């Protein structure tokens, strides 16, 4: 392989091993440590833990490391404790914390993605990912946008404009991954309409994070459907 590819592979191997060592007995990753004070660094929250679980699940899939897969699974189970079943619908799983502490859409999407990335994920875990995606489905609007704040009457673009660059794209990625695991027409339509909406948003106000979160969803949509617009969206955003 070219030198750059070898370096990239080594990075994944070393990072996966490091993440494995940073996982603690309760299933959470150590966020950071100040050796001078012998204290953990402040700033940890569930969304960052979910990102860690997703990264380790991806590394485990890439390397085939069973230990990494087991630790990523344990991290996901720990994170699922921060969700609950909707009292009105047992097929929907809702994050328990308000978005001001940990964005619900971003958290649900990242945990679902971590489950879908696990190599040989347990069917029960896949079922929980589907329930998280049902929560995300309820945040999808007819124009293709994703409502990522807790108040249904809010205009998310005004309430938290910077978050538009991250959480909707993660939601679309989770729906696309869900469609790969368990195809459904609504999932394809949600990613398609969402891609169109956020491509327009990108043209109006380009941002690298918006491209980085929406492009993977469109890439997955193209793999599943071979829609030319999905491929065009990937090229445009990148």
PDB file of N, CA, C and O in Angstrom, residues 109-173:
ATOM      1  N   UNK A 109     -28.955   9.727  17.291  1.00  0.00           N
ATOM      2  CA  UNK A 109     -28.375   9.352  15.997  1.00  0.00           C
ATOM      3  C   UNK A 109     -27.016   8.690  16.171  1.00  0.00           C
ATOM      4  O   UNK A 109     -26.715   7.676  15.526  1.00  0.00           O
ATOM      5  N   UNK A 110     -26.174   9.246  17.050  1.00  0.00           N
ATOM      6  CA  UNK A 110     -24.824   8.708  17.220  1.00  0.00           C
ATOM      7  C   UNK A 110     -24.845   7.334  17.876  1.00  0.00           C
ATOM      8  O   UNK A 110     -24.089   6.432  17.487  1.00  0.00           O
ATOM      9  N   UNK A 111     -25.715   7.139  18.854  1.00  0.00           N
ATOM     10  CA  UNK A 111     -25.822   5.814  19.485  1.00  0.00           C
ATOM     11  C   UNK A 111     -26.346   4.790  18.472  1.00  0.00           C
ATOM     12  O   UNK A 111     -25.844   3.661  18.395  1.00  0.00           O
ATOM     13  N   UNK A 112     -27.350   5.187  17.687  1.00  0.00           N
ATOM     14  CA  UNK A 112     -27.869   4.274  16.659  1.00  0.00           C
ATOM     15  C   UNK A 112     -26.772   3.914  15.659  1.00  0.00           C
ATOM     16  O   UNK A 112     -26.605   2.742  15.298  1.00  0.00           O
ATOM     17  N   UNK A 113     -26.007   4.903  15.225  1.00  0.00           N
ATOM     18  CA  UNK A 113     -24.912   4.640  14.283  1.00  0.00           C
ATOM     19  C   UNK A 113     -23.888   3.686  14.892  1.00  0.00           C
ATOM     20  O   UNK A 113     -23.370   2.799  14.200  1.00  0.00           O
ATOM     21  N   UNK A 114     -23.587   3.874  16.170  1.00  0.00           N
ATOM     22  CA  UNK A 114     -22.624   2.982  16.829  1.00  0.00           C
ATOM     23  C   UNK A 114     -23.124   1.537  16.803  1.00  0.00           C
ATOM     24  O   UNK A 114     -22.352   0.602  16.559  1.00  0.00           O
ATOM     25  N   UNK A 115     -24.417   1.350  17.029  1.00  0.00           N
ATOM     26  CA  UNK A 115     -24.982  -0.006  16.996  1.00  0.00           C
ATOM     27  C   UNK A 115     -24.883  -0.598  15.597  1.00  0.00           C
ATOM     28  O   UNK A 115     -24.479  -1.759  15.425  1.00  0.00           O
ATOM     29  N   UNK A 116     -25.237   0.190  14.586  1.00  0.00           N
ATOM     30  CA  UNK A 116     -25.197  -0.322  13.215  1.00  0.00           C
ATOM     31  C   UNK A 116     -23.761  -0.620  12.758  1.00  0.00           C
ATOM     32  O   UNK A 116     -23.560  -1.450  11.870  1.00  0.00           O
ATOM     33  N   UNK A 117     -22.772   0.054  13.357  1.00  0.00           N
ATOM     34  CA  UNK A 117     -21.377  -0.186  12.976  1.00  0.00           C
ATOM     35  C   UNK A 117     -20.773  -1.380  13.698  1.00  0.00           C
ATOM     36  O   UNK A 117     -19.728  -1.884  13.292  1.00  0.00           O
ATOM     37  N   UNK A 118     -21.404  -1.838  14.781  1.00  0.00           N
ATOM     38  CA  UNK A 118     -20.851  -2.977  15.515  1.00  0.00           C
ATOM     39  C   UNK A 118     -20.790  -4.214  14.623  1.00  0.00           C
ATOM     40  O   UNK A 118     -21.785  -4.580  14.000  1.00  0.00           O
ATOM     41  N   UNK A 119     -19.657  -4.877  14.564  1.00  0.00           N
ATOM     42  CA  UNK A 119     -19.604  -6.131  13.788  1.00  0.00           C
ATOM     43  C   UNK A 119     -20.408  -7.221  14.492  1.00  0.00           C
ATOM     44  O   UNK A 119     -20.217  -7.467  15.682  1.00  0.00           O
ATOM     45  N   UNK A 120     -21.342  -7.828  13.769  1.00  0.00           N
ATOM     46  CA  UNK A 120     -22.162  -8.877  14.348  1.00  0.00           C
ATOM     47  C   UNK A 120     -23.014  -8.404  15.503  1.00  0.00           C
ATOM     48  O   UNK A 120     -23.105  -9.071  16.539  1.00  0.00           O
ATOM     49  N   UNK A 121     -23.639  -7.230  15.345  1.00  0.00           N
ATOM     50  CA  UNK A 121     -24.440  -6.659  16.432  1.00  0.00           C
ATOM     51  C   UNK A 121     -25.571  -7.598  16.832  1.00  0.00           C
ATOM     52  O   UNK A 121     -26.192  -8.258  15.990  1.00  0.00           O
ATOM     53  N   UNK A 122     -25.827  -7.654  18.118  1.00  0.00           N
ATOM     54  CA  UNK A 122     -26.901  -8.481  18.655  1.00  0.00           C
ATOM     55  C   UNK A 122     -28.250  -7.996  18.111  1.00  0.00           C
ATOM     56  O   UNK A 122     -28.490  -6.787  18.030  1.00  0.00           O
ATOM     57  N   UNK A 123     -29.156  -8.905  17.733  1.00  0.00           N
ATOM     58  CA  UNK A 123     -30.464  -8.493  17.220  1.00  0.00           C
ATOM     59  C   UNK A 123     -31.231  -7.581  18.174  1.00  0.00           C
ATOM     60  O   UNK A 123     -31.961  -6.685  17.740  1.00  0.00           O
ATOM     61  N   UNK A 124     -31.071  -7.802  19.475  1.00  0.00           N
ATOM     62  CA  UNK A 124     -31.749  -6.939  20.442  1.00  0.00           C
ATOM     63  C   UNK A 124     -31.213  -5.514  20.371  1.00  0.00           C
ATOM     64  O   UNK A 124     -31.972  -4.543  20.470  1.00  0.00           O
ATOM     65  N   UNK A 125     -29.888  -5.387  20.205  1.00  0.00           N
ATOM     66  CA  UNK A 125     -29.298  -4.057  20.071  1.00  0.00           C
ATOM     67  C   UNK A 125     -29.789  -3.382  18.795  1.00  0.00           C
ATOM     68  O   UNK A 125     -30.078  -2.180  18.780  1.00  0.00           O
ATOM     69  N   UNK A 126     -29.864  -4.148  17.712  1.00  0.00           N
ATOM     70  CA  UNK A 126     -30.377  -3.589  16.464  1.00  0.00           C
ATOM     71  C   UNK A 126     -31.817  -3.117  16.639  1.00  0.00           C
ATOM     72  O   UNK A 126     -32.216  -2.096  16.065  1.00  0.00           O
ATOM     73  N   UNK A 127     -32.581  -3.835  17.437  1.00  0.00           N
ATOM     74  CA  UNK A 127     -33.942  -3.408  17.723  1.00  0.00           C
ATOM     75  C   UNK A 127     -33.974  -2.089  18.467  1.00  0.00           C
ATOM     76  O   UNK A 127     -34.841  -1.235  18.207  1.00  0.00           O
ATOM     77  N   UNK A 128     -33.025  -1.895  19.394  1.00  0.00           N
ATOM     78  CA  UNK A 128     -32.961  -0.625  20.115  1.00  0.00           C
ATOM     79  C   UNK A 128     -32.561   0.505  19.174  1.00  0.00           C
ATOM     80  O   UNK A 128     -33.045   1.642  19.312  1.00  0.00           O
ATOM     81  N   UNK A 129     -31.686   0.221  18.218  1.00  0.00           N
ATOM     82  CA  UNK A 129     -31.305   1.242  17.235  1.00  0.00           C
ATOM     83  C   UNK A 129     -32.514   1.660  16.402  1.00  0.00           C
ATOM     84  O   UNK A 129     -32.698   2.843  16.095  1.00  0.00           O
ATOM     85  N   UNK A 130     -33.355   0.683  16.042  1.00  0.00           N
ATOM     86  CA  UNK A 130     -34.564   1.004  15.291  1.00  0.00           C
ATOM     87  C   UNK A 130     -35.496   1.905  16.104  1.00  0.00           C
ATOM     88  O   UNK A 130     -36.135   2.816  15.567  1.00  0.00           O
ATOM     89  N   UNK A 131     -35.565   1.683  17.411  1.00  0.00           N
ATOM     90  CA  UNK A 131     -36.406   2.515  18.270  1.00  0.00           C
ATOM     91  C   UNK A 131     -35.851   3.933  18.363  1.00  0.00           C
ATOM     92  O   UNK A 131     -36.610   4.913  18.412  1.00  0.00           O
ATOM     93  N   UNK A 132     -34.527   4.066  18.378  1.00  0.00           N
ATOM     94  CA  UNK A 132     -33.920   5.393  18.364  1.00  0.00           C
ATOM     95  C   UNK A 132     -34.218   6.097  17.043  1.00  0.00           C
ATOM     96  O   UNK A 132     -34.474   7.315  17.009  1.00  0.00           O
ATOM     97  N   UNK A 133     -34.196   5.337  15.952  1.00  0.00           N
ATOM     98  CA  UNK A 133     -34.490   5.926  14.642  1.00  0.00           C
ATOM     99  C   UNK A 133     -35.959   6.319  14.525  1.00  0.00           C
ATOM    100  O   UNK A 133     -36.297   7.249  13.775  1.00  0.00           O
ATOM    101  N   UNK A 134     -36.813   5.653  15.259  1.00  0.00           N
ATOM    102  CA  UNK A 134     -38.220   6.065  15.288  1.00  0.00           C
ATOM    103  C   UNK A 134     -38.350   7.432  15.950  1.00  0.00           C
ATOM    104  O   UNK A 134     -39.146   8.275  15.510  1.00  0.00           O
ATOM    105  N   UNK A 135     -37.562   7.666  17.003  1.00  0.00           N
ATOM    106  CA  UNK A 135     -37.530   9.001  17.614  1.00  0.00           C
ATOM    107  C   UNK A 135     -37.047  10.032  16.593  1.00  0.00           C
ATOM    108  O   UNK A 135     -37.619  11.125  16.474  1.00  0.00           O
ATOM    109  N   UNK A 136     -35.993   9.688  15.843  1.00  0.00           N
ATOM    110  CA  UNK A 136     -35.465  10.615  14.842  1.00  0.00           C
ATOM    111  C   UNK A 136     -36.495  10.861  13.752  1.00  0.00           C
ATOM    112  O   UNK A 136     -36.661  11.997  13.265  1.00  0.00           O
ATOM    113  N   UNK A 137     -37.201   9.818  13.382  1.00  0.00           N
ATOM    114  CA  UNK A 137     -38.241   9.960  12.345  1.00  0.00           C
ATOM    115  C   UNK A 137     -39.249  11.038  12.718  1.00  0.00           C
ATOM    116  O   UNK A 137     -39.705  11.807  11.863  1.00  0.00           O
ATOM    117  N   UNK A 138     -39.574  11.111  13.993  1.00  0.00           N
ATOM    118  CA  UNK A 138     -40.566  12.094  14.448  1.00  0.00           C
ATOM    119  C   UNK A 138     -40.051  13.528  14.379  1.00  0.00           C
ATOM    120  O   UNK A 138     -40.831  14.474  14.484  1.00  0.00           O
ATOM    121  N   UNK A 139     -38.751  13.658  14.232  1.00  0.00           N
ATOM    122  CA  UNK A 139     -38.167  15.001  14.120  1.00  0.00           C
ATOM    123  C   UNK A 139     -38.030  15.448  12.663  1.00  0.00           C
ATOM    124  O   UNK A 139     -37.655  16.587  12.394  1.00  0.00           O
ATOM    125  N   UNK A 140     -38.319  14.553  11.725  1.00  0.00           N
ATOM    126  CA  UNK A 140     -38.210  14.888  10.301  1.00  0.00           C
ATOM    127  C   UNK A 140     -39.439  15.686   9.861  1.00  0.00           C
ATOM    128  O   UNK A 140     -40.572  15.294  10.156  1.00  0.00           O
ATOM    129  N   UNK A 141     -39.210  16.781   9.167  1.00  0.00           N
ATOM    130  CA  UNK A 141     -40.275  17.664   8.725  1.00  0.00           C
ATOM    131  C   UNK A 141     -40.559  17.459   7.232  1.00  0.00           C
ATOM    132  O   UNK A 141     -39.702  16.958   6.486  1.00  0.00           O
ATOM    133  N   UNK A 142     -41.751  17.849   6.785  1.00  0.00           N
ATOM    134  CA  UNK A 142     -42.126  17.630   5.369  1.00  0.00           C
ATOM    135  C   UNK A 142     -41.165  18.257   4.364  1.00  0.00           C
ATOM    136  O   UNK A 142     -41.038  17.766   3.240  1.00  0.00           O
ATOM    137  N   UNK A 143     -40.481  19.351   4.746  1.00  0.00           N
ATOM    138  CA  UNK A 143     -39.556  20.001   3.805  1.00  0.00           C
ATOM    139  C   UNK A 143     -38.194  19.324   3.767  1.00  0.00           C
ATOM    140  O   UNK A 143     -37.294  19.757   3.043  1.00  0.00           O
ATOM    141  N   UNK A 144     -38.015  18.249   4.546  1.00  0.00           N
ATOM    142  CA  UNK A 144     -36.751  17.534   4.566  1.00  0.00           C
ATOM    143  C   UNK A 144     -35.845  17.911   5.721  1.00  0.00           C
ATOM    144  O   UNK A 144     -34.848  17.233   5.973  1.00  0.00           O
ATOM    145  N   UNK A 145     -36.180  18.975   6.433  1.00  0.00           N
ATOM    146  CA  UNK A 145     -35.345  19.399   7.558  1.00  0.00           C
ATOM    147  C   UNK A 145     -35.550  18.481   8.757  1.00  0.00           C
ATOM    148  O   UNK A 145     -36.539  17.746   8.848  1.00  0.00           O
ATOM    149  N   UNK A 146     -34.602  18.540   9.670  1.00  0.00           N
ATOM    150  CA  UNK A 146     -34.674  17.759  10.914  1.00  0.00           C
ATOM    151  C   UNK A 146     -34.790  18.744  12.076  1.00  0.00           C
ATOM    152  O   UNK A 146     -33.938  19.627  12.234  1.00  0.00           O
ATOM    153  N   UNK A 147     -35.837  18.598  12.883  1.00  0.00           N
ATOM    154  CA  UNK A 147     -36.067  19.477  14.024  1.00  0.00           C
ATOM    155  C   UNK A 147     -35.200  18.989  15.172  1.00  0.00           C
ATOM    156  O   UNK A 147     -35.473  17.941  15.756  1.00  0.00           O
ATOM    157  N   UNK A 148     -34.163  19.728  15.529  1.00  0.00           N
ATOM    158  CA  UNK A 148     -33.184  19.233  16.493  1.00  0.00           C
ATOM    159  C   UNK A 148     -33.238  19.971  17.837  1.00  0.00           C
ATOM    160  O   UNK A 148     -32.307  19.857  18.642  1.00  0.00           O
ATOM    161  N   UNK A 149     -34.315  20.702  18.108  1.00  0.00           N
ATOM    162  CA  UNK A 149     -34.512  21.282  19.432  1.00  0.00           C
ATOM    163  C   UNK A 149     -35.744  20.651  20.072  1.00  0.00           C
ATOM    164  O   UNK A 149     -36.571  20.044  19.391  1.00  0.00           O
ATOM    165  N   UNK A 150     -35.881  20.814  21.388  1.00  0.00           N
ATOM    166  CA  UNK A 150     -36.925  20.090  22.114  1.00  0.00           C
ATOM    167  C   UNK A 150     -38.308  20.693  21.950  1.00  0.00           C
ATOM    168  O   UNK A 150     -39.309  19.968  21.993  1.00  0.00           O
ATOM    169  N   UNK A 151     -38.383  22.008  21.798  1.00  0.00           N
ATOM    170  CA  UNK A 151     -39.680  22.665  21.671  1.00  0.00           C
ATOM    171  C   UNK A 151     -40.181  22.565  20.238  1.00  0.00           C
ATOM    172  O   UNK A 151     -39.542  23.088  19.320  1.00  0.00           O
ATOM    173  N   UNK A 152     -41.309  21.914  20.001  1.00  0.00           N
ATOM    174  CA  UNK A 152     -41.808  21.732  18.630  1.00  0.00           C
ATOM    175  C   UNK A 152     -42.093  23.036  17.897  1.00  0.00           C
ATOM    176  O   UNK A 152     -42.091  23.057  16.668  1.00  0.00           O
ATOM    177  N   UNK A 153     -42.318  24.116  18.645  1.00  0.00           N
ATOM    178  CA  UNK A 153     -42.636  25.396  18.003  1.00  0.00           C
ATOM    179  C   UNK A 153     -41.406  26.230  17.710  1.00  0.00           C
ATOM    180  O   UNK A 153     -41.513  27.296  17.111  1.00  0.00           O
ATOM    181  N   UNK A 154     -40.246  25.775  18.152  1.00  0.00           N
ATOM    182  CA  UNK A 154     -39.004  26.506  17.886  1.00  0.00           C
ATOM    183  C   UNK A 154     -38.658  26.495  16.400  1.00  0.00           C
ATOM    184  O   UNK A 154     -39.023  25.565  15.668  1.00  0.00           O
ATOM    185  N   UNK A 155     -37.913  27.494  15.986  1.00  0.00           N
ATOM    186  CA  UNK A 155     -37.223  27.472  14.698  1.00  0.00           C
ATOM    187  C   UNK A 155     -35.772  27.124  15.016  1.00  0.00           C
ATOM    188  O   UNK A 155     -35.012  27.987  15.476  1.00  0.00           O
ATOM    189  N   UNK A 156     -35.363  25.861  14.826  1.00  0.00           N
ATOM    190  CA  UNK A 156     -34.007  25.462  15.238  1.00  0.00           C
ATOM    191  C   UNK A 156     -32.908  26.318  14.620  1.00  0.00           C
ATOM    192  O   UNK A 156     -31.895  26.573  15.266  1.00  0.00           O
ATOM    193  N   UNK A 157     -33.113  26.766  13.380  1.00  0.00           N
ATOM    194  CA  UNK A 157     -32.093  27.573  12.710  1.00  0.00           C
ATOM    195  C   UNK A 157     -31.858  28.896  13.429  1.00  0.00           C
ATOM    196  O   UNK A 157     -30.788  29.493  13.298  1.00  0.00           O
ATOM    197  N   UNK A 158     -32.861  29.352  14.186  1.00  0.00           N
ATOM    198  CA  UNK A 158     -32.718  30.584  14.964  1.00  0.00           C
ATOM    199  C   UNK A 158     -32.327  30.293  16.412  1.00  0.00           C
ATOM    200  O   UNK A 158     -31.533  31.014  17.003  1.00  0.00           O
ATOM    201  N   UNK A 159     -32.867  29.223  16.973  1.00  0.00           N
ATOM    202  CA  UNK A 159     -32.575  28.871  18.361  1.00  0.00           C
ATOM    203  C   UNK A 159     -31.122  28.440  18.532  1.00  0.00           C
ATOM    204  O   UNK A 159     -30.449  28.836  19.488  1.00  0.00           O
ATOM    205  N   UNK A 160     -30.635  27.622  17.622  1.00  0.00           N
ATOM    206  CA  UNK A 160     -29.262  27.107  17.698  1.00  0.00           C
ATOM    207  C   UNK A 160     -28.737  26.943  16.275  1.00  0.00           C
ATOM    208  O   UNK A 160     -28.643  25.829  15.753  1.00  0.00           O
ATOM    209  N   UNK A 161     -28.375  28.046  15.614  1.00  0.00           N
ATOM    210  CA  UNK A 161     -28.017  27.974  14.189  1.00  0.00           C
ATOM    211  C   UNK A 161     -26.787  27.119  13.897  1.00  0.00           C
ATOM    212  O   UNK A 161     -26.732  26.438  12.877  1.00  0.00           O
ATOM    213  N   UNK A 162     -25.792  27.127  14.785  1.00  0.00           N
ATOM    214  CA  UNK A 162     -24.581  26.351  14.527  1.00  0.00           C
ATOM    215  C   UNK A 162     -24.843  24.850  14.559  1.00  0.00           C
ATOM    216  O   UNK A 162     -24.179  24.075  13.869  1.00  0.00           O
ATOM    217  N   UNK A 163     -25.819  24.434  15.362  1.00  0.00           N
ATOM    218  CA  UNK A 163     -26.122  23.006  15.488  1.00  0.00           C
ATOM    219  C   UNK A 163     -26.669  22.433  14.185  1.00  0.00           C
ATOM    220  O   UNK A 163     -26.613  21.219  13.976  1.00  0.00           O
ATOM    221  N   UNK A 164     -27.192  23.295  13.314  1.00  0.00           N
ATOM    222  CA  UNK A 164     -27.702  22.813  12.030  1.00  0.00           C
ATOM    223  C   UNK A 164     -26.618  22.125  11.214  1.00  0.00           C
ATOM    224  O   UNK A 164     -26.892  21.260  10.380  1.00  0.00           O
ATOM    225  N   UNK A 165     -25.370  22.488  11.468  1.00  0.00           N
ATOM    226  CA  UNK A 165     -24.271  21.911  10.699  1.00  0.00           C
ATOM    227  C   UNK A 165     -23.909  20.499  11.136  1.00  0.00           C
ATOM    228  O   UNK A 165     -23.152  19.818  10.446  1.00  0.00           O
ATOM    229  N   UNK A 166     -24.447  20.045  12.275  1.00  0.00           N
ATOM    230  CA  UNK A 166     -24.025  18.745  12.798  1.00  0.00           C
ATOM    231  C   UNK A 166     -25.171  17.754  12.990  1.00  0.00           C
ATOM    232  O   UNK A 166     -25.147  16.643  12.440  1.00  0.00           O
ATOM    233  N   UNK A 167     -26.184  18.117  13.779  1.00  0.00           N
ATOM    234  CA  UNK A 167     -27.168  17.139  14.210  1.00  0.00           C
ATOM    235  C   UNK A 167     -28.088  16.629  13.094  1.00  0.00           C
ATOM    236  O   UNK A 167     -28.371  15.424  13.048  1.00  0.00           O
ATOM    237  N   UNK A 168     -28.572  17.474  12.192  1.00  0.00           N
ATOM    238  CA  UNK A 168     -29.401  16.926  11.108  1.00  0.00           C
ATOM    239  C   UNK A 168     -28.652  15.914  10.244  1.00  0.00           C
ATOM    240  O   UNK A 168     -29.212  14.883   9.862  1.00  0.00           O
ATOM    241  N   UNK A 169     -27.392  16.199   9.936  1.00  0.00           N
ATOM    242  CA  UNK A 169     -26.619  15.261   9.136  1.00  0.00           C
ATOM    243  C   UNK A 169     -26.438  13.927   9.837  1.00  0.00           C
ATOM    244  O   UNK A 169     -26.528  12.863   9.212  1.00  0.00           O
ATOM    245  N   UNK A 170     -26.191  13.967  11.159  1.00  0.00           N
ATOM    246  CA  UNK A 170     -26.084  12.716  11.919  1.00  0.00           C
ATOM    247  C   UNK A 170     -27.397  11.955  11.888  1.00  0.00           C
ATOM    248  O   UNK A 170     -27.409  10.723  11.780  1.00  0.00           O
ATOM    249  N   UNK A 171     -28.511  12.694  11.994  1.00  0.00           N
ATOM    250  CA  UNK A 171     -29.827  12.043  11.940  1.00  0.00           C
ATOM    251  C   UNK A 171     -30.031  11.347  10.603  1.00  0.00           C
ATOM    252  O   UNK A 171     -30.514  10.204  10.548  1.00  0.00           O
ATOM    253  N   UNK A 172     -29.662  12.006   9.520  1.00  0.00           N
ATOM    254  CA  UNK A 172     -29.809  11.404   8.196  1.00  0.00           C
ATOM    255  C   UNK A 172     -28.893  10.189   8.047  1.00  0.00           C
ATOM    256  O   UNK A 172     -29.275   9.184   7.439  1.00  0.00           O
ATOM    257  N   UNK A 173     -27.687  10.269   8.607  1.00  0.00           N
ATOM    258  CA  UNK A 173     -26.793   9.111   8.573  1.00  0.00           C
ATOM    259  C   UNK A 173     -27.409   7.916   9.296  1.00  0.00           C
ATOM    260  O   UNK A 173     -27.336   6.776   8.825  1.00  0.00           O
TER     261      UNK A 173
END
